[in-house]
XYZ file of C-alpha atoms in Angstrom:
154
model
C -111.543 -30.251 56.302
C -108.958 -28.705 54.309
C -111.773 -27.041 52.061
C -113.761 -25.546 55.147
C -113.598 -22.085 56.639
C -112.367 -21.917 60.238
C -110.102 -23.681 62.236
C -111.257 -26.895 64.034
C -110.153 -29.192 66.873
C -110.954 -33.011 65.982
C -111.050 -35.407 68.357
C -111.396 -38.993 66.584
C -112.557 -41.970 69.065
C -111.851 -45.382 67.687
C -114.792 -47.710 68.001
C -113.537 -50.843 66.869
C -109.861 -51.847 64.989
C -106.500 -49.968 64.728
C -105.374 -46.621 63.777
C -101.849 -44.687 63.500
C -101.890 -40.779 63.530
C -98.915 -38.657 62.978
C -98.907 -34.819 63.266
C -96.230 -32.303 64.079
C -93.800 -35.097 64.374
C -95.819 -36.890 67.154
C -97.037 -40.291 66.324
C -99.971 -41.981 68.474
C -101.422 -45.712 67.982
C -105.161 -45.850 68.634
C -106.844 -48.979 69.897
C -110.547 -49.791 70.783
C -111.924 -47.089 73.243
C -109.062 -44.680 72.732
C -109.069 -41.420 71.480
C -106.584 -39.330 69.901
C -106.697 -35.448 68.920
C -105.735 -33.438 65.707
C -105.710 -29.791 64.361
C -107.432 -29.017 61.291
C -104.786 -26.250 59.982
C -101.934 -28.415 59.957
C -101.240 -31.764 58.056
C -102.028 -34.993 59.625
C -101.256 -38.666 58.423
C -103.550 -41.727 59.513
C -103.235 -45.226 58.780
C -105.553 -47.844 59.556
C -106.959 -51.069 59.617
C -110.599 -52.116 59.506
C -111.852 -49.632 61.841
C -114.929 -47.859 62.879
C -114.647 -44.454 64.554
C -116.300 -41.292 65.670
C -114.985 -37.708 64.963
C -115.981 -34.915 67.280
C -115.402 -31.658 65.368
C -115.037 -28.586 67.282
C -114.676 -25.057 66.312
C -111.722 -23.437 67.685
C -113.732 -20.566 68.915
C -115.852 -23.161 71.255
C -112.635 -24.325 72.476
C -111.663 -20.957 73.286
C -114.621 -20.391 75.413
C -113.642 -23.117 77.707
C -110.326 -22.379 77.893
C -109.277 -25.229 75.524
C -105.903 -23.191 74.294
C -104.382 -24.588 77.793
C -104.888 -28.517 76.790
C -106.172 -28.789 73.014
C -103.281 -30.103 71.504
C -102.518 -32.595 68.501
C -100.479 -34.916 71.239
C -103.642 -35.390 73.071
C -105.114 -39.027 73.947
C -107.765 -40.199 76.003
C -107.812 -43.907 77.256
C -110.525 -46.353 76.644
C -110.604 -47.464 79.975
C -110.763 -44.283 81.640
C -114.261 -43.348 83.407
C -114.368 -39.870 82.068
C -113.774 -40.947 78.694
C -116.510 -43.698 78.840
C -118.741 -41.615 79.725
C -117.947 -39.182 76.924
C -118.439 -42.076 74.387
C -121.699 -43.043 75.752
C -123.117 -39.301 75.731
C -121.755 -39.354 72.172
C -123.590 -42.271 71.324
C -126.852 -41.106 72.806
C -126.423 -37.894 71.072
C -125.658 -39.103 67.877
C -129.358 -40.999 67.627
C -131.131 -38.265 69.156
C -129.764 -34.886 67.633
C -132.065 -34.783 64.634
C -134.764 -34.555 66.816
C -133.693 -31.927 69.385
C -134.820 -28.533 69.605
C -132.495 -25.770 69.291
C -132.223 -25.118 72.656
C -131.813 -28.762 73.554
C -129.034 -28.818 71.052
C -127.163 -25.602 72.649
C -127.359 -27.386 75.924
C -126.183 -30.687 74.397
C -122.843 -28.600 72.956
C -122.230 -27.327 76.387
C -122.220 -30.823 78.030
C -120.106 -32.108 75.171
C -117.629 -29.933 75.625
C -117.697 -30.513 79.632
C -117.853 -33.849 79.391
C -114.278 -33.191 77.144
C -112.940 -31.245 79.565
C -113.734 -33.771 82.244
C -112.190 -36.714 80.100
C -108.824 -34.483 79.251
C -108.395 -33.149 82.598
C -109.458 -36.269 85.092
C -108.860 -35.514 88.742
C -107.972 -37.628 91.271
C -111.370 -39.804 92.332
C -112.407 -41.376 95.610
C -114.412 -44.150 94.791
C -115.610 -45.289 98.202
C -119.256 -45.071 98.791
C -118.497 -42.275 101.810
C -117.214 -40.394 99.218
C -120.116 -40.551 97.098
C -122.487 -39.754 100.081
C -120.486 -36.643 100.829
C -120.740 -35.615 97.175
C -124.594 -35.997 97.705
C -125.040 -34.333 100.833
C -122.576 -31.125 100.090
C -124.515 -28.078 99.537
C -123.274 -27.032 95.715
C -121.827 -23.635 95.593
C -124.393 -21.345 93.061
C -126.214 -24.340 91.474
C -129.041 -26.739 92.926
C -128.379 -28.926 90.190
C -126.619 -32.330 91.377
C -126.642 -35.692 90.571
C -126.265 -38.403 92.922
C -126.777 -42.383 92.473
C -126.161 -44.792 94.934
C -126.290 -48.758 94.648
C -126.271 -51.236 97.376
């Protein structure tokens, strides 16, 4: 990363094993399913056991487009048991296998979706998971968009 042009924000997603990441005198222990962020412009130290991980490398300019300065900092961690983090990780798994076959417009859409899912994982809201709340979400007219995802199970 040090030999590349530009600044990057990296989200390291631990798939298996354990890792310790230190940057700016902040040390984070990362287990399976967890994620930690680090800044490519600063020195970072990594100590790991047998490990499998995925790195999401985001140009700082892309983060600026979505207000990333407010939340993109080295001590950022995502818990593996968070539904929003699980959604992001599952999406990245799917994207990794399909990316080479995507058209340019689909790649642009995937980029935007990745940023939105990251934002959702970083800033999760309190969620009402009751069936009634899900029905309300699906029935409520959206503001400015006709795209809604509704899923119900019985």
